[in-house]
Short mmCIF file of C-alpha atoms in Angstrom, two decimals:
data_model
loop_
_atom_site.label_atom_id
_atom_site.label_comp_id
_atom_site.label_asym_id
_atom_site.label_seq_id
_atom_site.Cartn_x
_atom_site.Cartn_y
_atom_site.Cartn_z
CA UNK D 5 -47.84 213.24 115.64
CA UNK D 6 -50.66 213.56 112.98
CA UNK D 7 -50.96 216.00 110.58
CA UNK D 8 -53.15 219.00 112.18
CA UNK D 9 -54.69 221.45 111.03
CA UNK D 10 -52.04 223.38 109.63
CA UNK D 11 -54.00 223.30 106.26
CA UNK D 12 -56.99 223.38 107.71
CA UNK D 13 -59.67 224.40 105.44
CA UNK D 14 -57.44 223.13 102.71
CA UNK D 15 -60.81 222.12 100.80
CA UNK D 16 -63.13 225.38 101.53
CA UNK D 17 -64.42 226.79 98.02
CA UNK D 18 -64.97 230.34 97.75
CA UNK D 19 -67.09 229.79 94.87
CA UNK D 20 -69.15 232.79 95.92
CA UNK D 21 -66.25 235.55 95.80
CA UNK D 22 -65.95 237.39 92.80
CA UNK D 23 -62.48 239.68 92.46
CA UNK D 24 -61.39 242.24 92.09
CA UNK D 25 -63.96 244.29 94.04
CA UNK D 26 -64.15 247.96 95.44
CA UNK D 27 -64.81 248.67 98.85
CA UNK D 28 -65.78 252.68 99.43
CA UNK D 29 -64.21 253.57 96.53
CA UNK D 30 -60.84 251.24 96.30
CA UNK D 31 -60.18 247.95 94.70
CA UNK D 32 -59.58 245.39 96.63
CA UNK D 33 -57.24 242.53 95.58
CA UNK D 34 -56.87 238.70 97.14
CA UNK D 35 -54.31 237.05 97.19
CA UNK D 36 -53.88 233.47 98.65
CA UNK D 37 -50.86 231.46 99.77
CA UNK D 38 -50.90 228.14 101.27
CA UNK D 39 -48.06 228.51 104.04
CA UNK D 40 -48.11 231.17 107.19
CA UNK D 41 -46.35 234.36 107.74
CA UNK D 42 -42.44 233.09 107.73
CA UNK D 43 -42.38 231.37 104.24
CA UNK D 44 -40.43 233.15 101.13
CA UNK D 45 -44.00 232.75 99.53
CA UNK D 46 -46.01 234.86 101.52
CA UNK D 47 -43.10 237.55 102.32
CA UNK D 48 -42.74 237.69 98.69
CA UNK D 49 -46.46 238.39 98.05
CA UNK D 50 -46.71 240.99 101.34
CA UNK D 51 -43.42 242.91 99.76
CA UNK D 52 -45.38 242.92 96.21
CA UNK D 53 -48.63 244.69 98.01
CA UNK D 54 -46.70 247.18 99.38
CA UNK D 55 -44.42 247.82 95.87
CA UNK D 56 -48.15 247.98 94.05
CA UNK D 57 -49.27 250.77 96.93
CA UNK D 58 -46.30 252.48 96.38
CA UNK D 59 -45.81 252.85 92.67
CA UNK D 60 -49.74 253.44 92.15
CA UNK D 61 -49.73 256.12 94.57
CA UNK D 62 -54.01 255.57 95.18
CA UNK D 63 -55.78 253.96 97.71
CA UNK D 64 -55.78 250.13 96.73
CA UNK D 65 -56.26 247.03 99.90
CA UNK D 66 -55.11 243.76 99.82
CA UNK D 67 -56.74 240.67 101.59
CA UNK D 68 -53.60 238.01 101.34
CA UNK D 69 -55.56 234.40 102.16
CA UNK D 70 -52.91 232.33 104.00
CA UNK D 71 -52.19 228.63 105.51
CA UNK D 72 -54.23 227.28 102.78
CA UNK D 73 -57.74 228.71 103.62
CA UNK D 74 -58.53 229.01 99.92
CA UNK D 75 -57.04 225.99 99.22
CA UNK D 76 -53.43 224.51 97.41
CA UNK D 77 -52.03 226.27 94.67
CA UNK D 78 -53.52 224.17 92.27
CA UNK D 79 -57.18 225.51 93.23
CA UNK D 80 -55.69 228.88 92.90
CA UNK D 81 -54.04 228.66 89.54
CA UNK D 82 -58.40 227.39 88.90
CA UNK D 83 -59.75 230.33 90.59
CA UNK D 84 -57.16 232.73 88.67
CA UNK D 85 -57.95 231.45 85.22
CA UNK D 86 -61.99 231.73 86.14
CA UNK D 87 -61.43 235.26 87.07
CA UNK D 88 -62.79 234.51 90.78
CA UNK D 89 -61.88 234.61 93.99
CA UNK D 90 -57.92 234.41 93.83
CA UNK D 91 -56.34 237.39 91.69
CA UNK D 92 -52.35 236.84 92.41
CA UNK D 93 -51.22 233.83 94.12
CA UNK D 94 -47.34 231.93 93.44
CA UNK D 95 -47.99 228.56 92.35
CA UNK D 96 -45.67 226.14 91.06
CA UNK D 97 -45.65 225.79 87.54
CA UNK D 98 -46.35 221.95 87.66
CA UNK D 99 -50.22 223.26 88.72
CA UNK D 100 -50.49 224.70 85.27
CA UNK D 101 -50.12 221.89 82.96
CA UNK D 102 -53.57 221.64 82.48
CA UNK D 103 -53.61 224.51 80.20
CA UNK D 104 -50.40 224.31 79.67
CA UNK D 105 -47.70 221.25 79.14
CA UNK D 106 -45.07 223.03 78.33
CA UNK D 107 -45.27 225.05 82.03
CA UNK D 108 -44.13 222.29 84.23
CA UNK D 109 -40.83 222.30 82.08
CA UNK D 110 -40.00 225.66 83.74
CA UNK D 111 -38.69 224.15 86.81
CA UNK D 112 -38.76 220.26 85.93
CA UNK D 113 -35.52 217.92 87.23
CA UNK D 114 -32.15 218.41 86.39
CA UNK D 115 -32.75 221.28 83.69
CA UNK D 116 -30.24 223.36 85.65
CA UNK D 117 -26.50 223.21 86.65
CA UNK D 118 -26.34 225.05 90.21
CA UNK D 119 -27.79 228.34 91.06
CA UNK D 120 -25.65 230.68 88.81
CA UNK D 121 -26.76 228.42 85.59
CA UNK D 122 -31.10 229.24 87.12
CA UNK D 123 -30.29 233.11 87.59
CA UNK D 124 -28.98 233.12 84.08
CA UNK D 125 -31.66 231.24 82.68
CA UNK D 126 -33.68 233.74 84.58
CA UNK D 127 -32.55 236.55 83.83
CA UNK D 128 -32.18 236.60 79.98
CA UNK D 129 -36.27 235.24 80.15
CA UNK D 130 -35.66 232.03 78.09
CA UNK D 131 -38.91 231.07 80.06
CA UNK D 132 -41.15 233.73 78.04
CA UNK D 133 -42.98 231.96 75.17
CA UNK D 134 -44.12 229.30 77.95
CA UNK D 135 -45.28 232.38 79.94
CA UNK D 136 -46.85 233.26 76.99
CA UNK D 137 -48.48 229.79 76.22
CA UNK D 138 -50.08 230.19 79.65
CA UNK D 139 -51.29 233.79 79.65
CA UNK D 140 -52.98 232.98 76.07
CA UNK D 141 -54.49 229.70 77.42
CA UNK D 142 -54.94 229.54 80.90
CA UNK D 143 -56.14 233.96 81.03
CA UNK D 144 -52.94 233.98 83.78
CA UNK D 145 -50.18 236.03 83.68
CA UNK D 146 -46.57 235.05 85.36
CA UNK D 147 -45.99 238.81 86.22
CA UNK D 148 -42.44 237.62 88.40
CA UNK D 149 -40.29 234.54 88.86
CA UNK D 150 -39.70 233.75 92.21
CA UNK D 151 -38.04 230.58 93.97
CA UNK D 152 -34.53 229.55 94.60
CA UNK D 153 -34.54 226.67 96.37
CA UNK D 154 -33.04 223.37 95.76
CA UNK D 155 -34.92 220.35 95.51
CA UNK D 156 -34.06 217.50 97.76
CA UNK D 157 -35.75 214.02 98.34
CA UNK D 158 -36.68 213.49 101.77
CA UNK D 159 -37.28 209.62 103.19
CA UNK D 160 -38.03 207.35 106.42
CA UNK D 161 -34.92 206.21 106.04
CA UNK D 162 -31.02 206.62 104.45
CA UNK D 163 -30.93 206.06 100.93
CA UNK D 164 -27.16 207.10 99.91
CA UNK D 165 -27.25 205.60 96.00
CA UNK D 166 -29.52 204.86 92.70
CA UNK D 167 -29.43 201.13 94.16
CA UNK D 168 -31.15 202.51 97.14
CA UNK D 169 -33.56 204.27 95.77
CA UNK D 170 -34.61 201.61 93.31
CA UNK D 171 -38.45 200.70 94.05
CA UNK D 172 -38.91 203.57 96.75
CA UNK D 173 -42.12 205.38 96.37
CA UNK D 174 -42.15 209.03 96.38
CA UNK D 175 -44.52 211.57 96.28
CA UNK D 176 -44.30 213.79 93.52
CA UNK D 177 -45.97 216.87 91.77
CA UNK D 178 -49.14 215.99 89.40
CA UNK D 179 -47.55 216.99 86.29
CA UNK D 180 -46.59 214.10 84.20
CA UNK D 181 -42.56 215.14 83.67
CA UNK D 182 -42.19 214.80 87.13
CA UNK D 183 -43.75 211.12 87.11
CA UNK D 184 -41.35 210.54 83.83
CA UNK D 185 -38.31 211.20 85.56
CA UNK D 186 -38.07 209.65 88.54
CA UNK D 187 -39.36 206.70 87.16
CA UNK D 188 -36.70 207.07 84.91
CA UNK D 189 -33.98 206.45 88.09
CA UNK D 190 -36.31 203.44 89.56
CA UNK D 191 -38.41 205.05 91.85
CA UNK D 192 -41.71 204.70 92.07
CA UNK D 193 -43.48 208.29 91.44
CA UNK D 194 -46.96 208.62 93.42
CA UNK D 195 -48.98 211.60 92.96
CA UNK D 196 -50.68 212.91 96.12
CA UNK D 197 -51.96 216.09 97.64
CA UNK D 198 -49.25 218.50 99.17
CA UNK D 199 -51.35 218.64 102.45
CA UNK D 200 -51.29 214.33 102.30
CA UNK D 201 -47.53 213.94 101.97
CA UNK D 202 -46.71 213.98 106.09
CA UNK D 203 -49.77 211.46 106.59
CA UNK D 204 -49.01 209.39 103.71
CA UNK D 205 -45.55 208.61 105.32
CA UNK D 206 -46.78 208.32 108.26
CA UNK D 207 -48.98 205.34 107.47
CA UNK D 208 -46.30 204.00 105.09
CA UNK D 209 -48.24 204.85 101.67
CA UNK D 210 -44.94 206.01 100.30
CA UNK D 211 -41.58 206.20 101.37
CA UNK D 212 -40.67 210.41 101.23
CA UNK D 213 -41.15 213.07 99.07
CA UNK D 214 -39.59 216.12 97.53
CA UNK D 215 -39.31 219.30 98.34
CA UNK D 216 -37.48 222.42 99.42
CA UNK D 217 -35.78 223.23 102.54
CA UNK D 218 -38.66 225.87 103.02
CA UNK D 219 -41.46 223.42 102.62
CA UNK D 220 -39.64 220.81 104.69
CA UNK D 221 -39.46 223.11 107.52
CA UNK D 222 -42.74 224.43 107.37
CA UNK D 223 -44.51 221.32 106.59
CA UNK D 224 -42.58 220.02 109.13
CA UNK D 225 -41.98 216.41 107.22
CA UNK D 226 -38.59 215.84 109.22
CA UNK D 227 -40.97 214.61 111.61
CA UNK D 228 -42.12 211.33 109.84
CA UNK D 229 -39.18 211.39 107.08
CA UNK D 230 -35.79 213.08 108.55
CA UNK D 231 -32.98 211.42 106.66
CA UNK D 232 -32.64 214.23 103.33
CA UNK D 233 -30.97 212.46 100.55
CA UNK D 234 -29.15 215.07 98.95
CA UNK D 235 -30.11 214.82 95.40
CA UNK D 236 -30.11 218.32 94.69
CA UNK D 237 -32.45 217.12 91.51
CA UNK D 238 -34.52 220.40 90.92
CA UNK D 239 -34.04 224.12 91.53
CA UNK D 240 -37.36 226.13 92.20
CA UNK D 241 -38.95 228.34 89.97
CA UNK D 242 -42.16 229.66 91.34
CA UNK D 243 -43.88 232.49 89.43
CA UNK D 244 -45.83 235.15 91.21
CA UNK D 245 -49.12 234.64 88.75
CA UNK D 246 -52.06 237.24 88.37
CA UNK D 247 -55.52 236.71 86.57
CA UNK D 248 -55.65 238.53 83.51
CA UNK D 249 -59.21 239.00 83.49
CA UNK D 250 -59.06 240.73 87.30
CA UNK D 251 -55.99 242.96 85.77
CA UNK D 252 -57.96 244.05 82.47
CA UNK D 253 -61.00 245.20 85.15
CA UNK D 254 -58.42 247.63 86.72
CA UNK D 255 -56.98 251.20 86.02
CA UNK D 256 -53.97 251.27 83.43
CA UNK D 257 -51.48 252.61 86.04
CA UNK D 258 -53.06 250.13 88.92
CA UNK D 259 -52.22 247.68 85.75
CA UNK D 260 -48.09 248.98 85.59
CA UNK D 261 -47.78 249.06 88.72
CA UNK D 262 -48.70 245.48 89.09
CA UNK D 263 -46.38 244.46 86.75
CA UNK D 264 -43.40 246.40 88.27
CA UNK D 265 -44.20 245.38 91.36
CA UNK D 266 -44.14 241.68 90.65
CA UNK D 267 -41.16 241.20 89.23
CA UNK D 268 -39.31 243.46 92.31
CA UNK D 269 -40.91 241.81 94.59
CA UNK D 270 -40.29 237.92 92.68
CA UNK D 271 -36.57 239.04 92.55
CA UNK D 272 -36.92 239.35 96.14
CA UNK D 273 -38.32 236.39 96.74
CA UNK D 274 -35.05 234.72 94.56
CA UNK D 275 -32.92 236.14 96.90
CA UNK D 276 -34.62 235.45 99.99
CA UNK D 277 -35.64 231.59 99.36
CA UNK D 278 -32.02 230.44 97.36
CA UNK D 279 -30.20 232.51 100.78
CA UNK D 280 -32.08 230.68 103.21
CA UNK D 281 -31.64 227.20 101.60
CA UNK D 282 -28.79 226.09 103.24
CA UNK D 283 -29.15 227.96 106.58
CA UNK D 284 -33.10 226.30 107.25
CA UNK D 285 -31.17 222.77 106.25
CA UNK D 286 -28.60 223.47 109.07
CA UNK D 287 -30.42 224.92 111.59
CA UNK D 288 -32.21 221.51 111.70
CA UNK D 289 -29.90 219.74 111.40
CA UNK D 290 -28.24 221.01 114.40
CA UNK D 291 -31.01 220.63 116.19
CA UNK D 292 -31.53 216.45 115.52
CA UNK D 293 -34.67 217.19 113.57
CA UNK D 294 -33.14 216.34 109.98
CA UNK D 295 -30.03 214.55 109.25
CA UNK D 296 -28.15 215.39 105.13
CA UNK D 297 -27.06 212.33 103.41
CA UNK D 298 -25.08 212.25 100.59
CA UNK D 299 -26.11 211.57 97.54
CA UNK D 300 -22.94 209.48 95.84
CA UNK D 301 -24.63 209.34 92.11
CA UNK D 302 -26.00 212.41 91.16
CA UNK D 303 -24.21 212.37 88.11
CA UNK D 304 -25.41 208.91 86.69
CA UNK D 305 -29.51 209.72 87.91
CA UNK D 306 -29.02 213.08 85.38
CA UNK D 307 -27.78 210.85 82.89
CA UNK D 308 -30.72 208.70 83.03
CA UNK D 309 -33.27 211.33 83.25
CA UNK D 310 -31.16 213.49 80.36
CA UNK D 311 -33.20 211.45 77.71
CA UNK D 312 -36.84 211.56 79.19
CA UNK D 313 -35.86 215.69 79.41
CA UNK D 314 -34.83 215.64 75.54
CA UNK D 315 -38.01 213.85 74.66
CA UNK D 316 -40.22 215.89 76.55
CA UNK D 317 -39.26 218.92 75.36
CA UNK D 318 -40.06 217.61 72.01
CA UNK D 319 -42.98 216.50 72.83
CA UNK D 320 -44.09 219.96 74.08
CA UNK D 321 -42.39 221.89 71.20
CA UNK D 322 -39.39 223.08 73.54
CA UNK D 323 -36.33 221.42 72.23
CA UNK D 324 -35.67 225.22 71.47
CA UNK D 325 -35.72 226.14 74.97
CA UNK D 326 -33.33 223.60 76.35
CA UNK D 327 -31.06 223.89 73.93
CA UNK D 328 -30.58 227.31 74.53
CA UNK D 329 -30.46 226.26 78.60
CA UNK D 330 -27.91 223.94 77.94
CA UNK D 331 -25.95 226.25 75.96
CA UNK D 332 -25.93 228.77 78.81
CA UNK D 333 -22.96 229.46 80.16
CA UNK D 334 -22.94 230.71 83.93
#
């Protein structure tokens, strides 16, 4: 089976669309999300227009772009720092670095224990002077922190060990931490497009890829890669990101009720994406799409990468950061 045209129009530009507009009187927002109704992404971003209509009280419409017809989140994070065409999107903070390169340590490998450790980290905002490193830089505010799912590497065929894995190429995220560290274990990181990944394996350009149990599902890579090795490496963080030069055009309560509404509506998205995790993984499983393999050395691949994490975050001025992430208790 090829890859269709799920993303089609992956590539289209909107380079004509200037946002926020009004239409007879109300603003009009767009927002853009590269996966179809049933993803945590675009349920988060459909509960955060209707928590914005609700708190503002006055008339305000939303046009929410989905399966990718303004592009990957990458092109959004673009559009939202140019003030055009996207004005709230959820993009993974790998996109940001850059303007950024301390963002893609926000959810980079093996920075947290389990899912207790993330909500703490989360929920005392250890994340907000890289929020604020991006909103001074890149003009885009993280007004929520969504995400919750676990990271898992996904392959053509069983890879059980580090042994295994030695040599295997894998896609992974453009940001260069992400390159770092599983080069770090002996893989072979390959950057491509998140619309190339199911192709790519397909015609044996790389072995897998990473990913949630939401994006396996609904990029449907079981298909050409269905043995998940279990290397829980990463847990999502995926902030729910609006251009501050499309906020500072709008009212001051439109502008609060933005903000309240994206970090209800990212909380929601927390709960919904780390709840579904394990139930997507199963219901596949159970139906032969996807078969879990156990990872036997977790353990010793976050003691190799421990060291490429420590230097990075000096090398982005973070050591700060992950000390206090390690100190966390949860």
């Amino acid at each position: 089976m090829h890859r269709r045209a799920l993303l089609g129009g992956a590539l289209a530009a909107p380079a004509l669309l200037s946002f926020p507009v009004r239409a007879q009187g109300a603003v009009t927002l767009n927002g853009a999300s590269q996966f179809g109704d049933e993803h945590p992404y675009t349920r988060a971003m459909v509960r955060f227009e209707a928590l914005v209509k609700q708190y503002y009280g006055k008339p305000v419409n939303f046009v929410l772009h989905k399966n990718s017809s303004l592009g990957l989140e990458k092109q959004y994070f673009e559009y939202m720092a140019q003030g055009r065409a996207v004005d709230y999107a959820i993009v993974s903070p790998a996109h940001m670095s850059t303007f950024s390169k301390a963002a893609p340590f926000v959810d980079a490998p093996f920075i947290f224990r389990d899912l207790a450790h993330w909500n703490a980290v989360l929920d005392q905002d250890l994340f907000k002077p890289v929020a604020d490193e991006v909103e001074r830089r890149a003009r885009v505010a993280m007004i929520g922190y969504g995400g919750g799912g676990v990271r898992n590497i996904f392959f053509n065929k069983r890879v059980t060990n580090l042994a295994e894995l030695r040599g295997l190429k894998v896609r992974v995220q453009g940001a260069p931490i992400w390159s770092r560290t599983f080069a770090a274990v002996g893989m072979s990181p390959t950057v491509i497009a998140y619309n190339e990944i199911y192709n790519a394996i397909q015609n044996n350009v790389i072995d897998g890829g990473e990913n949630e149990a939401a994006g396996v599902e609904q990029m449907r890579f079981f298909e050409v890669a269905p043995q998940l090795s279990m290397t829980q490496h990463a847990i999502t963080i995926r902030p729910l990101c609006f251009s501050v030069q499309s906020l500072n055009r709008l009212p001051t309560d439109l502008q609060a009720a933005i903000r309240r509404a994206g970090k209800e509506a990212s909380a929601y998205h927390r709960e919904a994406e780390s709840g579904a995790d394990g139930q997507i993984l199963e219901a596949l499983e159970k139906a032969g799409k996807l078969h879990r393999v156990e990872f036997t050395q977790r353990a010793e691949m976050k003691r190799l990468v421990d060291p490429v994490m420590a230097a990075y975050a000096r090398e982005i001025d973070a050591e700060a950061i992950l000390n206090r992430i390690n100190a966390l208790t949860a």
